[in-house]
mmCIF file of C-alpha atoms in Angstrom:
data_model
loop_
_atom_site.group_PDB
_atom_site.id
_atom_site.type_symbol
_atom_site.label_atom_id
_atom_site.label_comp_id
_atom_site.label_asym_id
_atom_site.label_seq_id
_atom_site.Cartn_x
_atom_site.Cartn_y
_atom_site.Cartn_z
ATOM 1 C CA MET W 194 -23.276 -3.661 -0.328
ATOM 2 C CA THR W 195 -21.559 -0.215 -1.277
ATOM 3 C CA GLN W 196 -19.216 0.570 -3.567
ATOM 4 C CA ALA W 197 -16.138 0.179 -1.689
ATOM 5 C CA GLN W 198 -17.723 -3.490 -0.622
ATOM 6 C CA SER W 199 -17.892 -4.467 -4.064
ATOM 7 C CA ALA W 200 -14.952 -3.160 -4.880
ATOM 8 C CA ALA W 201 -12.758 -5.382 -1.818
ATOM 9 C CA ALA W 202 -14.970 -8.434 -3.093
ATOM 10 C CA THR W 203 -13.833 -8.995 -6.452
ATOM 11 C CA LEU W 204 -10.949 -11.454 -5.602
ATOM 12 C CA PRO W 205 -9.737 -11.618 -9.764
ATOM 13 C CA GLY W 206 -7.418 -15.166 -10.081
ATOM 14 C CA ARG W 207 -9.622 -16.730 -6.913
ATOM 15 C CA SER W 208 -12.708 -18.322 -7.782
ATOM 16 C CA ASN W 209 -11.413 -21.649 -8.237
ATOM 17 C CA GLN W 210 -8.362 -21.228 -5.339
ATOM 18 C CA ALA W 211 -8.808 -22.849 -2.478
ATOM 19 C CA VAL W 212 -6.979 -23.050 1.200
ATOM 20 C CA LEU W 213 -6.887 -26.851 3.547
ATOM 21 C CA ILE W 214 -5.364 -26.059 6.702
ATOM 22 C CA VAL W 215 -4.908 -29.311 9.032
ATOM 23 C CA TYR W 216 -3.558 -29.718 12.071
ATOM 24 C CA GLY W 217 -3.719 -32.829 14.755
ATOM 25 C CA ALA W 218 -1.132 -35.495 16.460
ATOM 26 C CA ASP W 219 1.946 -35.669 13.859
ATOM 27 C CA ARG W 220 2.179 -38.932 12.468
ATOM 28 C CA PRO W 221 3.363 -40.340 9.157
ATOM 29 C CA GLY W 222 1.458 -39.951 5.802
ATOM 30 C CA ILE W 223 -0.300 -37.111 6.406
ATOM 31 C CA VAL W 224 1.558 -35.157 4.059
ATOM 32 C CA ALA W 225 1.255 -37.708 1.318
ATOM 33 C CA ALA W 226 -2.825 -38.116 2.296
ATOM 34 C CA VAL W 227 -3.455 -34.491 1.373
ATOM 35 C CA SER W 228 -1.395 -34.383 -1.751
ATOM 36 C CA THR W 229 -3.424 -37.271 -2.711
ATOM 37 C CA THR W 230 -6.542 -36.691 -1.691
ATOM 38 C CA LEU W 231 -6.033 -33.347 -3.757
ATOM 39 C CA ALA W 232 -4.881 -34.670 -7.112
ATOM 40 C CA GLN W 233 -7.306 -37.335 -7.042
ATOM 41 C CA HIS W 234 -10.202 -34.750 -7.487
ATOM 42 C CA GLY W 235 -8.013 -33.183 -10.339
ATOM 43 C CA ALA W 236 -6.675 -30.137 -7.949
ATOM 44 C CA ASN W 237 -2.940 -28.669 -8.350
ATOM 45 C CA ILE W 238 -1.502 -27.857 -5.463
ATOM 46 C CA VAL W 239 0.156 -23.743 -5.862
ATOM 47 C CA ALA W 240 1.990 -23.464 -2.362
ATOM 48 C CA LEU W 241 2.426 -25.617 0.549
ATOM 49 C CA ASP W 242 3.410 -25.144 4.496
ATOM 50 C CA GLN W 243 3.977 -27.054 7.310
ATOM 51 C CA TYR W 244 5.182 -27.492 10.682
ATOM 52 C CA THR W 245 5.643 -29.617 13.414
ATOM 53 C CA ASP W 246 6.468 -28.851 16.872
ATOM 54 C CA ASP W 247 7.976 -32.551 18.064
ATOM 55 C CA PRO W 248 8.630 -35.059 14.979
ATOM 56 C CA ASP W 249 7.779 -37.556 17.852
ATOM 57 C CA GLY W 250 4.483 -37.821 19.361
ATOM 58 C CA GLY W 251 4.481 -33.806 18.569
ATOM 59 C CA GLN W 252 1.227 -31.440 16.692
ATOM 60 C CA PHE W 253 1.440 -30.995 13.048
ATOM 61 C CA PHE W 254 -0.113 -28.013 11.044
ATOM 62 C CA GLN W 255 -0.268 -28.099 7.672
ATOM 63 C CA ARG W 256 -1.602 -25.269 4.906
ATOM 64 C CA THR W 257 -2.127 -25.970 1.078
ATOM 65 C CA VAL W 258 -3.227 -23.335 -1.394
ATOM 66 C CA PHE W 259 -4.807 -25.256 -4.295
ATOM 67 C CA ASP W 260 -6.773 -24.750 -7.079
ATOM 68 C CA LEU W 261 -9.188 -26.833 -8.685
ATOM 69 C CA PRO W 262 -11.430 -26.503 -12.094
ATOM 70 C CA ASP W 263 -15.010 -26.322 -11.402
ATOM 71 C CA LEU W 264 -14.371 -25.689 -7.629
ATOM 72 C CA VAL W 265 -17.835 -24.737 -6.191
ATOM 73 C CA VAL W 266 -19.354 -28.026 -7.788
ATOM 74 C CA ALA W 267 -16.212 -30.263 -6.569
ATOM 75 C CA SER W 268 -15.883 -29.086 -3.429
ATOM 76 C CA GLN W 269 -18.717 -31.576 -1.910
ATOM 77 C CA ALA W 270 -16.918 -34.339 -3.657
ATOM 78 C CA LEU W 271 -13.326 -32.987 -1.967
ATOM 79 C CA GLU W 272 -14.903 -32.853 1.272
ATOM 80 C CA ALA W 273 -15.987 -35.660 1.626
ATOM 81 C CA ASP W 274 -13.119 -37.863 0.886
ATOM 82 C CA LEU W 275 -11.452 -34.910 3.106
ATOM 83 C CA SER W 276 -14.151 -35.790 6.265
ATOM 84 C CA LYS W 277 -13.239 -39.451 5.832
ATOM 85 C CA ILE W 278 -9.223 -39.814 5.368
ATOM 86 C CA LEU W 279 -8.359 -36.722 7.614
ATOM 87 C CA GLY W 280 -11.365 -37.103 10.304
ATOM 88 C CA ASP W 281 -12.036 -40.443 10.386
ATOM 89 C CA ASP W 282 -8.798 -42.191 9.367
ATOM 90 C CA LEU W 283 -6.176 -39.683 10.639
ATOM 91 C CA GLY W 284 -7.834 -37.622 13.395
ATOM 92 C CA MET W 285 -7.117 -34.625 12.592
ATOM 93 C CA THR W 286 -9.369 -31.091 11.992
ATOM 94 C CA TRP W 287 -9.284 -29.548 8.701
ATOM 95 C CA THR W 288 -10.795 -26.483 7.277
ATOM 96 C CA LEU W 289 -11.201 -26.259 3.549
ATOM 97 C CA THR W 290 -11.948 -22.285 2.841
ATOM 98 C CA HIS W 291 -12.708 -20.786 -0.950
ATOM 99 C CA ARG W 292 -10.575 -18.200 -1.655
ATOM 100 C CA ALA W 293 -12.766 -16.597 -3.860
ATOM 101 C CA SER W 294 -14.850 -15.464 -0.731
ATOM 102 C CA PRO W 295 -13.142 -12.120 1.544
ATOM 103 C CA LYS W 296 -13.343 -12.148 5.084
ATOM 104 C CA ARG W 297 -16.420 -10.302 6.456
ATOM 105 C CA VAL W 298 -14.368 -7.905 8.981
ATOM 106 C CA ILE W 299 -16.562 -5.444 11.675
ATOM 107 C CA ILE W 300 -14.058 -2.351 12.591
ATOM 108 C CA LEU W 301 -14.807 -1.660 16.374
ATOM 109 C CA ALA W 302 -13.033 2.039 16.968
ATOM 110 C CA SER W 303 -13.315 4.768 19.712
ATOM 111 C CA LYS W 304 -11.265 8.087 19.009
ATOM 112 C CA SER W 305 -8.036 7.209 17.887
ATOM 113 C CA ASP W 306 -7.294 7.053 14.837
ATOM 114 C CA HIS W 307 -4.447 5.581 12.593
ATOM 115 C CA CYS W 308 -5.274 2.395 12.791
ATOM 116 C CA LEU W 309 -9.156 2.456 11.603
ATOM 117 C CA LEU W 310 -7.840 4.482 8.833
ATOM 118 C CA ASP W 311 -5.330 2.815 7.913
ATOM 119 C CA LEU W 312 -7.173 -0.634 7.310
ATOM 120 C CA LEU W 313 -10.503 1.023 5.758
ATOM 121 C CA TRP W 314 -7.354 2.601 3.181
ATOM 122 C CA ARG W 315 -5.942 -0.779 2.853
ATOM 123 C CA HIS W 316 -9.396 -2.393 1.845
ATOM 124 C CA ARG W 317 -9.960 0.295 -0.364
ATOM 125 C CA ARG W 318 -6.545 -0.486 -2.460
ATOM 126 C CA GLY W 319 -7.743 -3.914 -2.052
ATOM 127 C CA GLU W 320 -4.531 -5.227 -0.389
ATOM 128 C CA ILE W 321 -6.753 -7.379 2.406
ATOM 129 C CA PRO W 322 -8.639 -9.691 0.869
ATOM 130 C CA MET W 323 -11.750 -9.015 2.998
ATOM 131 C CA THR W 324 -15.337 -6.732 3.362
ATOM 132 C CA VAL W 325 -16.042 -4.025 5.621
ATOM 133 C CA PRO W 326 -19.776 -4.323 6.717
ATOM 134 C CA MET W 327 -20.030 -1.324 9.307
ATOM 135 C CA VAL W 328 -17.424 0.261 11.518
ATOM 136 C CA ILE W 329 -18.784 -0.165 14.955
ATOM 137 C CA SER W 330 -17.240 3.047 17.683
ATOM 138 C CA ASN W 331 -18.365 4.628 21.185
ATOM 139 C CA HIS W 332 -17.742 8.205 19.929
ATOM 140 C CA THR W 333 -18.832 10.409 17.038
ATOM 141 C CA ASP W 334 -15.325 11.656 15.919
ATOM 142 C CA MET W 335 -14.883 9.558 13.337
ATOM 143 C CA ALA W 336 -18.168 9.258 11.653
ATOM 144 C CA GLU W 337 -17.615 11.179 8.141
ATOM 145 C CA ASP W 338 -13.828 9.693 8.005
ATOM 146 C CA VAL W 339 -15.430 6.244 7.949
ATOM 147 C CA ARG W 340 -18.632 7.199 5.680
ATOM 148 C CA SER W 341 -15.864 8.737 3.416
ATOM 149 C CA PHE W 342 -15.229 4.938 2.524
ATOM 150 C CA GLY W 343 -18.349 4.160 1.658
ATOM 151 C CA ILE W 344 -18.471 2.274 4.455
ATOM 152 C CA PRO W 345 -21.566 2.624 7.565
ATOM 153 C CA PHE W 346 -20.987 4.449 10.428
ATOM 154 C CA PHE W 347 -22.669 3.301 14.300
ATOM 155 C CA HIS W 348 -22.387 5.247 17.354
ATOM 156 C CA VAL W 349 -23.145 3.257 20.488
ATOM 157 C CA PRO W 350 -22.063 4.710 23.054
ATOM 158 C CA SER W 351 -20.536 2.985 26.049
ATOM 159 C CA VAL W 352 -22.748 2.997 29.358
ATOM 160 C CA ALA W 353 -21.108 4.796 32.506
ATOM 161 C CA GLY W 354 -20.204 1.863 35.733
ATOM 162 C CA ALA W 355 -20.328 -1.816 35.809
ATOM 163 C CA ASP W 356 -22.915 -3.056 33.634
ATOM 164 C CA LYS W 357 -22.077 -2.861 29.751
ATOM 165 C CA SER W 358 -24.029 -5.061 28.644
ATOM 166 C CA ILE W 359 -26.356 -2.865 27.314
ATOM 167 C CA SER W 360 -24.008 -1.461 25.174
ATOM 168 C CA GLU W 361 -21.874 -4.734 24.138
ATOM 169 C CA ASN W 362 -25.910 -6.780 23.706
ATOM 170 C CA LYS W 363 -26.227 -3.311 21.083
ATOM 171 C CA ILE W 364 -23.003 -4.396 19.888
ATOM 172 C CA ILE W 365 -23.829 -8.056 19.432
ATOM 173 C CA ASP W 366 -26.898 -7.441 17.365
ATOM 174 C CA LEU W 367 -25.045 -5.003 14.865
ATOM 175 C CA ILE W 368 -22.259 -8.203 14.146
ATOM 176 C CA ALA W 369 -24.762 -10.531 14.298
ATOM 177 C CA GLY W 370 -25.025 -12.501 11.325
ATOM 178 C CA ASN W 371 -22.464 -9.743 9.406
ATOM 179 C CA ALA W 372 -19.170 -10.753 10.376
ATOM 180 C CA ASP W 373 -16.246 -13.395 10.284
ATOM 181 C CA LEU W 374 -13.968 -10.737 12.528
ATOM 182 C CA VAL W 375 -13.695 -8.361 14.556
ATOM 183 C CA VAL W 376 -10.904 -6.277 14.802
ATOM 184 C CA LEU W 377 -10.696 -4.111 17.292
ATOM 185 C CA ALA W 378 -8.887 -0.717 16.297
ATOM 186 C CA ARG W 379 -7.716 1.293 19.536
ATOM 187 C CA TYR W 380 -11.251 0.204 20.883
ATOM 188 C CA MET W 381 -10.767 1.908 24.205
ATOM 189 C CA GLN W 382 -13.137 -0.523 26.315
ATOM 190 C CA ILE W 383 -12.254 -3.884 28.319
ATOM 191 C CA LEU W 384 -14.553 -7.078 26.282
ATOM 192 C CA SER W 385 -16.196 -9.152 29.007
ATOM 193 C CA GLU W 386 -16.292 -12.895 28.384
ATOM 194 C CA GLY W 387 -20.153 -12.420 27.816
ATOM 195 C CA PHE W 388 -19.508 -10.316 24.623
ATOM 196 C CA LEU W 389 -16.767 -12.644 23.553
ATOM 197 C CA ASP W 390 -19.393 -16.038 23.603
ATOM 198 C CA GLY W 391 -21.901 -13.676 22.118
ATOM 199 C CA VAL W 392 -20.241 -12.299 19.448
ATOM 200 C CA GLY W 393 -19.426 -15.958 18.002
ATOM 201 C CA VAL W 394 -16.170 -14.801 15.626
ATOM 202 C CA PRO W 395 -12.292 -14.356 16.391
ATOM 203 C CA VAL W 396 -11.739 -10.552 17.409
ATOM 204 C CA ILE W 397 -8.593 -9.179 17.120
ATOM 205 C CA ASN W 398 -6.376 -6.490 19.409
ATOM 206 C CA ILE W 399 -3.866 -4.201 18.651
ATOM 207 C CA HIS W 400 -1.735 -2.828 21.888
ATOM 208 C CA HIS W 401 0.981 -1.383 21.877
ATOM 209 C CA SER W 402 4.500 -3.471 23.572
ATOM 210 C CA PHE W 403 4.951 -1.145 26.783
ATOM 211 C CA LEU W 404 2.077 -3.668 28.643
ATOM 212 C CA PRO W 405 2.349 -3.926 31.381
ATOM 213 C CA ALA W 406 4.901 -1.690 32.525
ATOM 214 C CA PHE W 407 2.994 0.901 31.292
ATOM 215 C CA ILE W 408 -0.125 0.627 32.199
ATOM 216 C CA GLY W 409 -3.037 3.460 31.806
ATOM 217 C CA ALA W 410 -3.027 6.533 30.560
ATOM 218 C CA GLY W 411 0.298 8.535 29.310
ATOM 219 C CA PRO W 412 2.475 5.428 28.423
ATOM 220 C CA TYR W 413 4.351 7.308 26.382
ATOM 221 C CA LYS W 414 5.169 10.057 29.001
ATOM 222 C CA LYS W 415 6.123 6.597 31.293
ATOM 223 C CA ALA W 416 8.101 5.239 28.870
ATOM 224 C CA LYS W 417 10.161 8.430 28.066
ATOM 225 C CA GLU W 418 10.693 9.357 31.547
ATOM 226 C CA ARG W 419 12.297 5.621 32.098
ATOM 227 C CA GLY W 420 14.496 6.105 28.561
ATOM 228 C CA VAL W 421 13.247 3.436 26.878
ATOM 229 C CA LYS W 422 15.170 2.524 24.006
ATOM 230 C CA LEU W 423 12.075 -0.031 21.967
ATOM 231 C CA ILE W 424 9.412 1.055 21.459
ATOM 232 C CA GLY W 425 6.425 -1.390 19.617
ATOM 233 C CA ALA W 426 3.216 -3.047 19.180
ATOM 234 C CA THR W 427 1.376 -6.825 19.579
ATOM 235 C CA ALA W 428 -1.838 -7.707 17.570
ATOM 236 C CA HIS W 429 -3.092 -10.696 19.366
ATOM 237 C CA TYR W 430 -6.702 -12.671 19.661
ATOM 238 C CA VAL W 431 -8.686 -11.376 22.580
ATOM 239 C CA THR W 432 -9.677 -14.102 24.860
ATOM 240 C CA GLU W 433 -10.954 -13.706 28.359
ATOM 241 C CA GLU W 434 -7.916 -12.874 29.987
ATOM 242 C CA LEU W 435 -7.542 -9.370 29.345
ATOM 243 C CA ASP W 436 -4.002 -8.925 26.577
ATOM 244 C CA GLU W 437 -3.119 -12.308 26.730
ATOM 245 C CA GLY W 438 -4.847 -13.999 23.913
ATOM 246 C CA PRO W 439 -2.130 -15.962 21.045
ATOM 247 C CA ILE W 440 -0.349 -13.356 19.568
ATOM 248 C CA ILE W 441 -0.186 -13.212 15.866
ATOM 249 C CA GLU W 442 2.301 -10.059 14.823
ATOM 250 C CA GLN W 443 4.482 -8.045 16.908
ATOM 251 C CA ASP W 444 7.103 -5.143 15.513
ATOM 252 C CA VAL W 445 9.738 -2.533 17.239
ATOM 253 C CA VAL W 446 11.279 0.681 16.366
ATOM 254 C CA ARG W 447 14.589 1.903 18.029
ATOM 255 C CA VAL W 448 13.928 5.666 20.269
ATOM 256 C CA ASN W 449 16.773 7.121 21.938
ATOM 257 C CA HIS W 450 17.285 9.854 24.547
ATOM 258 C CA ALA W 451 16.615 12.749 21.473
ATOM 259 C CA ASP W 452 12.791 11.420 21.171
ATOM 260 C CA THR W 453 10.490 13.223 23.169
ATOM 261 C CA ALA W 454 6.997 11.756 24.509
ATOM 262 C CA SER W 455 5.427 13.175 21.464
ATOM 263 C CA ASP W 456 7.433 11.675 18.789
ATOM 264 C CA LEU W 457 7.502 8.123 20.577
ATOM 265 C CA GLN W 458 3.886 8.419 20.171
ATOM 266 C CA ARG W 459 4.398 9.145 16.192
ATOM 267 C CA LYS W 460 6.231 5.856 15.784
ATOM 268 C CA GLY W 461 4.167 4.312 17.912
ATOM 269 C CA ALA W 462 1.186 4.104 16.026
ATOM 270 C CA TYR W 463 3.131 3.889 12.808
ATOM 271 C CA VAL W 464 4.002 0.584 14.135
ATOM 272 C CA GLU W 465 0.398 -0.475 15.667
ATOM 273 C CA ARG W 466 -0.525 0.270 11.947
ATOM 274 C CA GLU W 467 1.784 -2.424 10.374
ATOM 275 C CA VAL W 468 1.163 -4.387 12.736
ATOM 276 C CA LEU W 469 -2.473 -4.537 12.618
ATOM 277 C CA SER W 470 -3.053 -5.170 9.264
ATOM 278 C CA ARG W 471 -0.180 -7.618 9.042
ATOM 279 C CA ALA W 472 -2.277 -9.569 11.854
ATOM 280 C CA VAL W 473 -5.852 -8.976 10.111
ATOM 281 C CA LEU W 474 -3.957 -9.867 6.705
ATOM 282 C CA ALA W 475 -2.739 -13.029 7.758
ATOM 283 C CA HIS W 476 -6.098 -13.862 9.276
ATOM 284 C CA CYS W 477 -8.022 -13.225 6.192
ATOM 285 C CA GLU W 478 -6.108 -15.201 3.991
ATOM 286 C CA ASP W 479 -6.174 -17.696 6.185
ATOM 287 C CA ARG W 480 -2.234 -18.412 7.530
ATOM 288 C CA VAL W 481 -3.513 -18.419 11.348
ATOM 289 C CA ILE W 482 -3.822 -21.505 12.974
ATOM 290 C CA ARG W 483 -4.837 -21.235 17.003
ATOM 291 C CA ALA W 484 -2.918 -23.837 18.869
ATOM 292 C CA GLY W 485 -3.684 -23.238 22.524
ATOM 293 C CA ARG W 486 -2.190 -20.471 23.618
ATOM 294 C CA GLN W 487 0.014 -19.266 20.593
ATOM 295 C CA THR W 488 -0.392 -19.319 17.033
ATOM 296 C CA ILE W 489 1.557 -20.838 13.612
ATOM 297 C CA VAL W 490 1.332 -18.407 11.265
ATOM 298 C CA PHE W 491 2.606 -19.227 7.934
#
């Protein structure tokens, strides 16, 4: 583990805290069951958020942060009771995550550096509870910048032609067992369904909000020609459907006729950095629940 990774792995005040995510068919008694079970095990609830999309037969979602002394030792008995009460009795899906363990986030990038360097800067400052085991790129342009953060850099060139399996398999081999999340920080390659299956962890992408209106090269030039008044960015989970995955975060900034295409690109890069970092933060804090084609973000 590098010095930068070691610093990010230290999460003070969270050694006895955990996040409980519960979701499934709504019914009376879910909140009471969670609260009672936690209280019986001596846990103190720190934060609780809940949402139902329809109180009459809809879907229920809940995120509970709690503190439990000697969590590592006590969690086995707690999980056994949660499995019986939430799983067997109430038919809910649930996960329990220890907050002291930061997410391992592997970043893929190409030539644009704004999103990548922003994430590495926030990582170094401890703003996002994550470690970065490595950065993988199909270009070498940012190798020295990445290494200056104490992060290993791996160059995996893209393979020309229709068969991307050679480069994708190399990336999968690098990621295997080393990541809880993959982030595409302006990684300018379309990933295959086989890659998504092989990588085995969620993948988050960032793109400008012009899609699908301005597909292809030079979107900001096209936007300037059309006289757009808003530009923005969207961060979403990657699925086999291109740019159709569940949206995590979005934002926009106003522009006007006096802005050049370069101005639009600069402002767009700013929004992309902000949106991607907020999406990664939400995921790393276990505040995102995927619900079909959308997300619940607490």
